[in-house]
Short mmCIF file of N, CA and C in Angstrom, two decimals:
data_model
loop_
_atom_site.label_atom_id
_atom_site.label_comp_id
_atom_site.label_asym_id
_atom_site.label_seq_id
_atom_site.Cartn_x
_atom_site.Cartn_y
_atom_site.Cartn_z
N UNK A 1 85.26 217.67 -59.66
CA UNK A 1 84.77 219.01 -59.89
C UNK A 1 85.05 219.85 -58.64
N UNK A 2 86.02 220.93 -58.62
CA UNK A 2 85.97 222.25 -57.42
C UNK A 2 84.53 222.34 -56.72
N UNK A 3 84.60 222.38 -55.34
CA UNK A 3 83.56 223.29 -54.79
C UNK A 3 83.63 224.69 -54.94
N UNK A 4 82.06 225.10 -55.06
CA UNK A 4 81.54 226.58 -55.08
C UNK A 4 82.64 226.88 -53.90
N UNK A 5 83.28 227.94 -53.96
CA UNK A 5 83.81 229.07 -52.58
C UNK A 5 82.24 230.00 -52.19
N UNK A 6 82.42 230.06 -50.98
CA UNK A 6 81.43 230.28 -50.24
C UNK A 6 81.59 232.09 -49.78
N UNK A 7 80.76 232.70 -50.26
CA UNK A 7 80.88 233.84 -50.22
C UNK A 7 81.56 234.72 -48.81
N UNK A 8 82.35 235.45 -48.90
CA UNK A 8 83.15 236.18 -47.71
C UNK A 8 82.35 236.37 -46.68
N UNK A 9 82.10 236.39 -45.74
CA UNK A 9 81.58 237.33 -45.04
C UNK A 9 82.28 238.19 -44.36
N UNK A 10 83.10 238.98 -44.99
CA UNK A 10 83.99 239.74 -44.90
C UNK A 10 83.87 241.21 -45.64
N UNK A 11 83.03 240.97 -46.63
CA UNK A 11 83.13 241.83 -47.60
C UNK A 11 82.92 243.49 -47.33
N UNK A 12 83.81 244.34 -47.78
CA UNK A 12 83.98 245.74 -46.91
C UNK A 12 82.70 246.52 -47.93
N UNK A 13 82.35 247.67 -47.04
CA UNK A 13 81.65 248.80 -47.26
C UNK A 13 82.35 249.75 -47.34
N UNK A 14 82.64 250.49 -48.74
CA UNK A 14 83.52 251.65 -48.10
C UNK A 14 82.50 252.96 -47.41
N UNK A 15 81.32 252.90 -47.82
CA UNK A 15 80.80 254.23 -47.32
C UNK A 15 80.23 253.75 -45.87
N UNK A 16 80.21 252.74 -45.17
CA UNK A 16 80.25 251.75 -44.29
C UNK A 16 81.48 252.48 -43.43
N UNK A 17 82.55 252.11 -43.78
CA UNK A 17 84.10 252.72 -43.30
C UNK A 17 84.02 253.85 -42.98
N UNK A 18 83.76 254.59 -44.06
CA UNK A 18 83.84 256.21 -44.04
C UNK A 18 83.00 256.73 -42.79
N UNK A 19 81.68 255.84 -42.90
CA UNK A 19 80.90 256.50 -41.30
C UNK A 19 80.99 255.97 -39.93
N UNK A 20 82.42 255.01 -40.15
CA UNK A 20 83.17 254.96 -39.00
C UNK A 20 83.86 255.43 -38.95
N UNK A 21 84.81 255.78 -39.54
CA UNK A 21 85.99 256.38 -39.37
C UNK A 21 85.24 257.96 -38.97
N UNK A 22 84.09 258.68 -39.95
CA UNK A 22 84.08 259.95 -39.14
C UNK A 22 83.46 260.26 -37.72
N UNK A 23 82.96 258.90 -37.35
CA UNK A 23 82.35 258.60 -36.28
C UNK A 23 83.50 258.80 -35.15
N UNK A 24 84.21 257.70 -35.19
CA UNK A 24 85.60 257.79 -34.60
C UNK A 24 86.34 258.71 -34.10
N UNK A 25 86.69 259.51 -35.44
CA UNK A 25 86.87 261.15 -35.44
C UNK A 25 85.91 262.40 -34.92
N UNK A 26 84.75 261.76 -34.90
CA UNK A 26 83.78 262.84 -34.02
C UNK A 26 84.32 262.70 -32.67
N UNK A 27 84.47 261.22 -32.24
CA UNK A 27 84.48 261.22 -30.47
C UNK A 27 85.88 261.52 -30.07
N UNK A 28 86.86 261.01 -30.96
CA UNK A 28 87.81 261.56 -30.72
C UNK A 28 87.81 263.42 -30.00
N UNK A 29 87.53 263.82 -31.38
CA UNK A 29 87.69 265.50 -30.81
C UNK A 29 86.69 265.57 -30.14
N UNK A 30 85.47 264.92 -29.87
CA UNK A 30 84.87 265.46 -28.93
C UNK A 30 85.45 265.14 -27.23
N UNK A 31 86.10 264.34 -27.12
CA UNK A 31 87.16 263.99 -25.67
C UNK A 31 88.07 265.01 -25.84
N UNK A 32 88.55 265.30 -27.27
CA UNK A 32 89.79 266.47 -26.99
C UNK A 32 89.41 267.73 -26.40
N UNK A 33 87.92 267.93 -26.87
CA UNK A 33 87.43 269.72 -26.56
C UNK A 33 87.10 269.27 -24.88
N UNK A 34 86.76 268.14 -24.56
CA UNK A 34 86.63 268.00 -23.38
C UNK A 34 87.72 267.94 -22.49
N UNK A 35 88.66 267.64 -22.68
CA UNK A 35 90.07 267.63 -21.90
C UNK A 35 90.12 269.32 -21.94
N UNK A 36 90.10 270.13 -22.94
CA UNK A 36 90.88 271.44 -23.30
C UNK A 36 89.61 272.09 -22.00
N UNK A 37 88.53 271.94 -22.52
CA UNK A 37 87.54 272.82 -21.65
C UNK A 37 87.71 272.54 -19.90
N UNK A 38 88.02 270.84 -19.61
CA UNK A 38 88.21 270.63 -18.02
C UNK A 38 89.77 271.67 -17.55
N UNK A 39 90.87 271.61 -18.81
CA UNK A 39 92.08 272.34 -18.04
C UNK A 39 91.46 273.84 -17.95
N UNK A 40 90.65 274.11 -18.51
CA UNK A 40 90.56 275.34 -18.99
C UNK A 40 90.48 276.63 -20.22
N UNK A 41 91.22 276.08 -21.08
CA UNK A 41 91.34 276.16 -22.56
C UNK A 41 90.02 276.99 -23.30
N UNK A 42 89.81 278.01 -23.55
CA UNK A 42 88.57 278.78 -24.17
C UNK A 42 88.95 278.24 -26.33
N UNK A 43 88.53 277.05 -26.70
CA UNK A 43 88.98 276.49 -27.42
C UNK A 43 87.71 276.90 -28.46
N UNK A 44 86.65 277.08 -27.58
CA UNK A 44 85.60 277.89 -28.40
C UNK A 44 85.90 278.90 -29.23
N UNK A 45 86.39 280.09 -28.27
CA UNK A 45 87.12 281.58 -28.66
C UNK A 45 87.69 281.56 -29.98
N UNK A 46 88.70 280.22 -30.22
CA UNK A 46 89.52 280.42 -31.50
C UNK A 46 88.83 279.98 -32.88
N UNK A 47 87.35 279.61 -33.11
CA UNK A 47 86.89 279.42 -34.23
C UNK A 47 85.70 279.98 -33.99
N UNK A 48 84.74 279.91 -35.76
CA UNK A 48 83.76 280.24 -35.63
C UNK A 48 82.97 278.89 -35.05
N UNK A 49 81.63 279.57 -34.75
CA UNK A 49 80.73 278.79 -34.01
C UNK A 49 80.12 277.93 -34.79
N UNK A 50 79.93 277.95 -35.98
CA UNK A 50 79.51 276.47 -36.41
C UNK A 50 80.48 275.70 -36.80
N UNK A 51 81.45 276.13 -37.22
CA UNK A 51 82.51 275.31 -37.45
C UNK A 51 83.22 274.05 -36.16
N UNK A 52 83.17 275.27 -34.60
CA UNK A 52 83.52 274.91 -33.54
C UNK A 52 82.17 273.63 -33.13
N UNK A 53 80.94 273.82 -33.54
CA UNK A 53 80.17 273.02 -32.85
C UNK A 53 80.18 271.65 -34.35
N UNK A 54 80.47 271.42 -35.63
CA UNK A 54 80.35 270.74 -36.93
C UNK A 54 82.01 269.23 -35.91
N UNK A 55 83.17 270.14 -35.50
CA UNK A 55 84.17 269.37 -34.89
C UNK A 55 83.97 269.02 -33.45
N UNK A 56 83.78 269.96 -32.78
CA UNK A 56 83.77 268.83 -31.41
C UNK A 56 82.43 268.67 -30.54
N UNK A 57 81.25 268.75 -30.98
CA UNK A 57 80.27 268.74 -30.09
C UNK A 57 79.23 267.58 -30.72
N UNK A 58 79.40 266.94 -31.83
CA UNK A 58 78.74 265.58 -32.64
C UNK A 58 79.30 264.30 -31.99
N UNK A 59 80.12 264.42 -30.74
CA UNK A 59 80.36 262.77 -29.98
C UNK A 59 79.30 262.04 -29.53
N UNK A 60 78.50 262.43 -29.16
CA UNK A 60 77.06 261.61 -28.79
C UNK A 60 76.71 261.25 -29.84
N UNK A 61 76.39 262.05 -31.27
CA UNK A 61 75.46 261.61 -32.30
C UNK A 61 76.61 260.79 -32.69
N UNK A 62 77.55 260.85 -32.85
CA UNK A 62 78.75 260.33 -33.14
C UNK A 62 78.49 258.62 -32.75
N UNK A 63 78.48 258.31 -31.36
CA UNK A 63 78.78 257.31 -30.88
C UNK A 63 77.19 256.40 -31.08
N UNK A 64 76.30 256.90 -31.74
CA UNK A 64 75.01 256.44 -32.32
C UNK A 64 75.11 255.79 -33.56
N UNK A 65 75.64 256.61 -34.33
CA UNK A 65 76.07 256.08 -35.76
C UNK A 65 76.79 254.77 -35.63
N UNK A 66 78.00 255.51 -34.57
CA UNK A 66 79.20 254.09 -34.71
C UNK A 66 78.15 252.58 -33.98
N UNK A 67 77.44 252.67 -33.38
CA UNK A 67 76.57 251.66 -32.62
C UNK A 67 75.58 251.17 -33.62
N UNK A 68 75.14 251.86 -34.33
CA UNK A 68 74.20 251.65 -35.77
C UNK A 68 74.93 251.33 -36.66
N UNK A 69 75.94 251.10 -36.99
CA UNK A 69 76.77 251.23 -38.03
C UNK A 69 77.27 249.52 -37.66
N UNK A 70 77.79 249.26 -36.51
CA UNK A 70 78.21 248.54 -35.37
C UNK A 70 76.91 246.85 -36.03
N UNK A 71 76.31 247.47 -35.14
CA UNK A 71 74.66 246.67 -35.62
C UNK A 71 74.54 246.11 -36.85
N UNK A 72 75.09 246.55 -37.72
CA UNK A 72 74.45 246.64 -38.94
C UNK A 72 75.88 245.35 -39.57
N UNK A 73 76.96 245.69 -39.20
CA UNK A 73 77.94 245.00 -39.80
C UNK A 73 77.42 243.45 -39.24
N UNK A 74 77.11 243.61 -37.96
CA UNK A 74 77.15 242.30 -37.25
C UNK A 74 76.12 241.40 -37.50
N UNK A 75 75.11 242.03 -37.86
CA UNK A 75 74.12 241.36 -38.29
C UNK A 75 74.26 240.95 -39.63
N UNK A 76 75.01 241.83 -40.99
CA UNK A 76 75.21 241.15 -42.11
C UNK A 76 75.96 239.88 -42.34
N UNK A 77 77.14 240.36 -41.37
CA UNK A 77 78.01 239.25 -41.36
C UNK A 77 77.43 238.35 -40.85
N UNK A 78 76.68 237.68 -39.75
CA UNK A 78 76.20 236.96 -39.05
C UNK A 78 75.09 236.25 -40.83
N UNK A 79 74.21 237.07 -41.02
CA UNK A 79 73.62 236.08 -42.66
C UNK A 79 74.39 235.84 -43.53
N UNK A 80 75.36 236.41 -44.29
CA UNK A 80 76.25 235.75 -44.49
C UNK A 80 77.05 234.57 -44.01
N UNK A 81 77.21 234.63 -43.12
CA UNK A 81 78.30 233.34 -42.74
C UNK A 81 76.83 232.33 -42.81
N UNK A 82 76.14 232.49 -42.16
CA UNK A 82 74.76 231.59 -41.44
C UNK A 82 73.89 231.27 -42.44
N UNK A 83 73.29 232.00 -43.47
CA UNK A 83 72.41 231.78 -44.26
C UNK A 83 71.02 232.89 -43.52
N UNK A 84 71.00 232.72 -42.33
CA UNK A 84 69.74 233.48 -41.68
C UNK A 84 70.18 233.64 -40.46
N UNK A 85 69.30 234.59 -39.78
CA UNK A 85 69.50 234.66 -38.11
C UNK A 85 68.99 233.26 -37.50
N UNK A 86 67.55 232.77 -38.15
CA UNK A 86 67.40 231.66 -37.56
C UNK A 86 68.22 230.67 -37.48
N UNK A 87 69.09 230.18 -38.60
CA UNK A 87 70.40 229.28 -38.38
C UNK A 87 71.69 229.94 -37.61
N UNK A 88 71.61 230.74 -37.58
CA UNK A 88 72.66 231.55 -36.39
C UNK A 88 73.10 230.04 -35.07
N UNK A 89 74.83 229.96 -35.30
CA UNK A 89 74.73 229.04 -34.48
C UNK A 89 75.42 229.62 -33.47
N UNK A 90 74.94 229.83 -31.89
CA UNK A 90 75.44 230.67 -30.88
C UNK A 90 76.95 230.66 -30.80
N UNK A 91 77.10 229.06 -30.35
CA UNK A 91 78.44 228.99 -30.02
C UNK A 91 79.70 229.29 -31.17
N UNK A 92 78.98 229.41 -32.25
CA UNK A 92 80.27 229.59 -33.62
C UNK A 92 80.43 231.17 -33.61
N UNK A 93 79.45 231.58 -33.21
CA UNK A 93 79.30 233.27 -32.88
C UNK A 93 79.79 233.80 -32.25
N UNK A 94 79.91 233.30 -30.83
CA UNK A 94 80.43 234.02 -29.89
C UNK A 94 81.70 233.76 -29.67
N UNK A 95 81.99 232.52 -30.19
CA UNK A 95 83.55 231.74 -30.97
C UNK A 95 84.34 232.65 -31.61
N UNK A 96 83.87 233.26 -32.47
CA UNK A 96 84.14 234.11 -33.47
C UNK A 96 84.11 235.46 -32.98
N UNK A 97 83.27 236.12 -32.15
CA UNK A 97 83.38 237.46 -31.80
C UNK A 97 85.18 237.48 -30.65
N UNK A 98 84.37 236.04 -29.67
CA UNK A 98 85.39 235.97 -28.68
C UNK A 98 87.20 236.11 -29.39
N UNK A 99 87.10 235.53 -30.41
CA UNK A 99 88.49 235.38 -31.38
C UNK A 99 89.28 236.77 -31.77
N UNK A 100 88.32 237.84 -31.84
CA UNK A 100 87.66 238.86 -32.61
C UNK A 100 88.08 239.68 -31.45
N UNK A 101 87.69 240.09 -30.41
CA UNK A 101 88.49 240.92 -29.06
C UNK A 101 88.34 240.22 -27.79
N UNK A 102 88.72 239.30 -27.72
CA UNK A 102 89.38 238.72 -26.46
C UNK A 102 91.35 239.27 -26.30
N UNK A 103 91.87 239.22 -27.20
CA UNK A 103 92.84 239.30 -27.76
C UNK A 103 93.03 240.68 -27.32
N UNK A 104 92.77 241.87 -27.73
CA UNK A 104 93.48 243.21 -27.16
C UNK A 104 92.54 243.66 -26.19
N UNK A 105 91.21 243.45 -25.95
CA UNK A 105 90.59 243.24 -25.00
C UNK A 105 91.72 242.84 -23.28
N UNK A 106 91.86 241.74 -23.54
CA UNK A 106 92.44 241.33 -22.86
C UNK A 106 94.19 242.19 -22.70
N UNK A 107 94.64 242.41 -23.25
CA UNK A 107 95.81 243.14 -23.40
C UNK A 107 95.94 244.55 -22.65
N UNK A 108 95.02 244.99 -23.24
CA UNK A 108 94.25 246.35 -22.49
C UNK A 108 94.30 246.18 -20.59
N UNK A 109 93.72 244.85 -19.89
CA UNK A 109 92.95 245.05 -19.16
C UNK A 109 94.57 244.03 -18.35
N UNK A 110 95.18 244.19 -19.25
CA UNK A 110 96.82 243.73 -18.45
C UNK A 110 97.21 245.30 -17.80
N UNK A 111 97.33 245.58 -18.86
CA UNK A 111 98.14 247.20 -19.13
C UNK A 111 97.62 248.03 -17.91
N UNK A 112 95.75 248.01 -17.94
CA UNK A 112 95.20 248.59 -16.60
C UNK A 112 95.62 247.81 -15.55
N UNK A 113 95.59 246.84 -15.39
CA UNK A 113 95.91 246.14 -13.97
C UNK A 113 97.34 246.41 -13.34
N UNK A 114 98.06 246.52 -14.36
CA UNK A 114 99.46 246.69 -14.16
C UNK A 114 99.45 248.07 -13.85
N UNK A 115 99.23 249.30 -14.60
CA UNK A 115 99.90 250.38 -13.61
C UNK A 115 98.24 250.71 -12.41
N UNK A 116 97.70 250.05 -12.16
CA UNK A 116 96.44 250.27 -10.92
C UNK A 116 97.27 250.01 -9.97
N UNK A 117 98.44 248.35 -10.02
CA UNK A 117 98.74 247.88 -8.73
C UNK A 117 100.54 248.45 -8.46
N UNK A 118 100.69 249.26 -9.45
CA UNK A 118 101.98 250.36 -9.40
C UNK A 118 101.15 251.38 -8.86
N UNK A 119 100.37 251.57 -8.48
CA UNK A 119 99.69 253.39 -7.91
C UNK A 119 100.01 254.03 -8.77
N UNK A 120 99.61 254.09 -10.03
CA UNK A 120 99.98 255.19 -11.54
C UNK A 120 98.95 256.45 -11.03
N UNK A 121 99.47 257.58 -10.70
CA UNK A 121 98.17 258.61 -10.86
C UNK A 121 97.32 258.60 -12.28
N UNK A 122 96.03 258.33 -12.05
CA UNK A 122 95.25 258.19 -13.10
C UNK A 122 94.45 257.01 -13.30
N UNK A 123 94.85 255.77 -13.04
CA UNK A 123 94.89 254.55 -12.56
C UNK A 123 94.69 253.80 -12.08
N UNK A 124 94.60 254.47 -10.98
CA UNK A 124 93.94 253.45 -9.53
C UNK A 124 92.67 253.86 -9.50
N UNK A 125 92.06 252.65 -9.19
CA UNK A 125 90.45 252.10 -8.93
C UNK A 125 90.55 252.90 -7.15
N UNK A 126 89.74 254.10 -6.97
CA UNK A 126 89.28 254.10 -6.08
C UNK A 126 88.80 253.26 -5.19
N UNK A 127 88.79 253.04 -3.99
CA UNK A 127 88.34 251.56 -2.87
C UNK A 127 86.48 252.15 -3.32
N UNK A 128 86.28 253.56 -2.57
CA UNK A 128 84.48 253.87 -3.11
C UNK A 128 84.01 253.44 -4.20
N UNK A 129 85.16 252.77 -5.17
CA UNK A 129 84.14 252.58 -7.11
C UNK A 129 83.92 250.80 -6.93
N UNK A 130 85.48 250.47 -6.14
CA UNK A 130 85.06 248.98 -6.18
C UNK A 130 86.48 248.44 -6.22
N UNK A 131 86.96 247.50 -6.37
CA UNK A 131 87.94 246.47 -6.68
C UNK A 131 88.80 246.52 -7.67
N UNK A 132 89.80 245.82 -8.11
CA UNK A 132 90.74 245.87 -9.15
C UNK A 132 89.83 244.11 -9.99
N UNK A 133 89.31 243.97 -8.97
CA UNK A 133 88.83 242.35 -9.61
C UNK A 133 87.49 242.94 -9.74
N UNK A 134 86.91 243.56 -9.24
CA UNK A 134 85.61 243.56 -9.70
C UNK A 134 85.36 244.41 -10.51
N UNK A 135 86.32 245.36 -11.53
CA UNK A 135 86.02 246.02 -12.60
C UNK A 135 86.72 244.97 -13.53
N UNK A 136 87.56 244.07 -13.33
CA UNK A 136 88.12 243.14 -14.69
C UNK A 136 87.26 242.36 -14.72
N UNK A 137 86.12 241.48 -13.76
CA UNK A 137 85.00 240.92 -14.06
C UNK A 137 83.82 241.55 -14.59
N UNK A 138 83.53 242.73 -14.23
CA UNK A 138 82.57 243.65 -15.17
C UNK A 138 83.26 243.84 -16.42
N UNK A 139 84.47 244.01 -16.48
CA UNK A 139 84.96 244.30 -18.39
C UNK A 139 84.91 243.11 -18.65
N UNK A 140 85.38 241.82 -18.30
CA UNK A 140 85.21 240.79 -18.81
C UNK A 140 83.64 240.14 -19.21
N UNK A 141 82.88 240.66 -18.52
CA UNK A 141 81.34 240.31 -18.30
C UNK A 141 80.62 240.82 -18.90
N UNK A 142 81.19 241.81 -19.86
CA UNK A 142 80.16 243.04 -20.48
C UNK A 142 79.58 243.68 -19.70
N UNK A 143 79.84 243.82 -18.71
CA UNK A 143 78.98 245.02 -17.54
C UNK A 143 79.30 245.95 -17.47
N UNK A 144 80.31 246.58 -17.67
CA UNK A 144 81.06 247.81 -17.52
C UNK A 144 80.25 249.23 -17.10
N UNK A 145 78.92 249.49 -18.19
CA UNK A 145 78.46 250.01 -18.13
C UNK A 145 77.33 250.31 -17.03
N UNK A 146 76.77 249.03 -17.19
CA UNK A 146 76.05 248.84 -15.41
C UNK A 146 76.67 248.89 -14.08
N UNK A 147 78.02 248.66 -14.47
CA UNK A 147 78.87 248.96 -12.88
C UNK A 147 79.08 250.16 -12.78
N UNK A 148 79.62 250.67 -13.55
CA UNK A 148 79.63 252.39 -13.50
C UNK A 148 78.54 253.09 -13.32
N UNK A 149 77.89 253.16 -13.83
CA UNK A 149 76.13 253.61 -13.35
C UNK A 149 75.85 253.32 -11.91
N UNK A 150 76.32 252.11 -11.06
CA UNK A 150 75.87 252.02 -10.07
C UNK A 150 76.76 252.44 -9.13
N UNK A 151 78.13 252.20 -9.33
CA UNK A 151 79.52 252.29 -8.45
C UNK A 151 79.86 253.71 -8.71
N UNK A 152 79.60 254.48 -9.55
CA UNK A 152 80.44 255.43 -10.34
C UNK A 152 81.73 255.04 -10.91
N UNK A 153 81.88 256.07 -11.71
CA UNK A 153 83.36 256.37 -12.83
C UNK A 153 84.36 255.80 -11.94
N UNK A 154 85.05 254.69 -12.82
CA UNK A 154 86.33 254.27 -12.77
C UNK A 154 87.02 255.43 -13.28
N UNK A 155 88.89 255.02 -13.31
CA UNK A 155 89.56 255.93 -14.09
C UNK A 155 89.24 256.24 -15.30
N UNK A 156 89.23 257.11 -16.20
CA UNK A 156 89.45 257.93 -17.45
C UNK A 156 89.60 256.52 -18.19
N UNK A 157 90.48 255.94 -18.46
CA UNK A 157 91.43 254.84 -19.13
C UNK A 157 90.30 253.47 -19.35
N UNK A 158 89.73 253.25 -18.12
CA UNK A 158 88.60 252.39 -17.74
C UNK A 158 87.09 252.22 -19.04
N UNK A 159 87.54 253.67 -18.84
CA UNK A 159 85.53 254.28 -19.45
C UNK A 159 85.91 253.76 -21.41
N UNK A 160 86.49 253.23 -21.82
CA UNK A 160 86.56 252.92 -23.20
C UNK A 160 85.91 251.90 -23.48
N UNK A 161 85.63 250.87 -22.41
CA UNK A 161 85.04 249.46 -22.31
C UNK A 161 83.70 249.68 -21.91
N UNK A 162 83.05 251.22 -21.55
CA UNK A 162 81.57 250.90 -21.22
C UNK A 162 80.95 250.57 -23.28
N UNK A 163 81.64 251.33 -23.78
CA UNK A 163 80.70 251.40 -25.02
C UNK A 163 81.04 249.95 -26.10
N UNK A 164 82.18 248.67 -25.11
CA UNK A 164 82.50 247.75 -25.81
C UNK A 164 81.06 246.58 -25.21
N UNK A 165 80.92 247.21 -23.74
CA UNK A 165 79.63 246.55 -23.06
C UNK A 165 78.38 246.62 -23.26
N UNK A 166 78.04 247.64 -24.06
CA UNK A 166 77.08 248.47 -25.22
C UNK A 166 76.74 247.14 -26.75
N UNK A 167 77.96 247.40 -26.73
CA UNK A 167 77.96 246.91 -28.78
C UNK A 167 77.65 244.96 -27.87
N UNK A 168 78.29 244.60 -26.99
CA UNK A 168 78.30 243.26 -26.73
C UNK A 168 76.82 242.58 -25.99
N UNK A 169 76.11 243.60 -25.73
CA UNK A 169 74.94 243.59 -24.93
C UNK A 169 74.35 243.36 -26.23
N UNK A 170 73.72 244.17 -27.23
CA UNK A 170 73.33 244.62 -28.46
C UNK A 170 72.86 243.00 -28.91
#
């Protein structure tokens, strides 16, 4: 007799999707109105005002949703695969997340290392923020966010991994 197949824990949400993806798209333009406003850009001027504040000023509430949204997948999937949180088995978890972004995680933090130790304008780890090793051990460590808070802002390029140190803390 076949065994039962064991339910996905995979299974998609589309309205799940949808409030990532506009999540996504909030922070997106909300970094774009921020780039336009640091060169200078009166990006306000060219629309109306609710329209201008509906596109680029929802990145905070934005990056709440995606963290709630975030939460919510991880924990389903986690009863699904598990049966309960209480059977939650750590190491198959973190097995599985690690599988999950170690991989461009890691790719990423080539790409930074590589143009930091070319002197890329944009790039280089200030000596005042800290190290080229001691921000790949904070991204590697999930700290990101606590190092920055204490060291200050790495490069621009850097700051994508505080909110991966966020969801991994969680």
């Amino acid at each position: 007799m076949p065994q039962a197949e064991a339910p996905s824990a995979t299974q998609r949400f589309d309205g799940v999707d949808v409030l990532r993806g506009i999540s996504i798209a909030a922070v997106v333009l909300h970094h774009f109105y921020l780039r336009m406003l640091f060169s200078g850009h009166a990006l306000r001027s060219v629309m109306p005002a609710t329209l201008f504040r509906l596109l680029y000023v929802n990145g905070g509430n934005a990056v709440t949703v995606f963290f709630a949204v975030s939460g919510f997948l991880i924990t389903y999937i986690s009863l699904r695969r598990f049966g309960s949180l209480a059977d939650l088995k750590p190491r198959i978890f973190y097995r599985i997340r690690f599988a999950r972004i170690a991989p461009l995680l890691l790719a990423l933090l080539v790409v930074l290392s590589v143009l930091h130790l070319l002197h890329v304008d944009g790039f280089v780890i200030s000596p005042k923020r800290g190290t080229l090793l001691r921000a790949l051990t904070a991204a590697l460590t999930f700290h990101l966010n606590w190092f920055e808070a204490s060291h200050g802002y790495l490069p621009a390029n850097w700051d994508v991994l505080w909110s991966l140190s966020i969801e991994e803390m969680f």
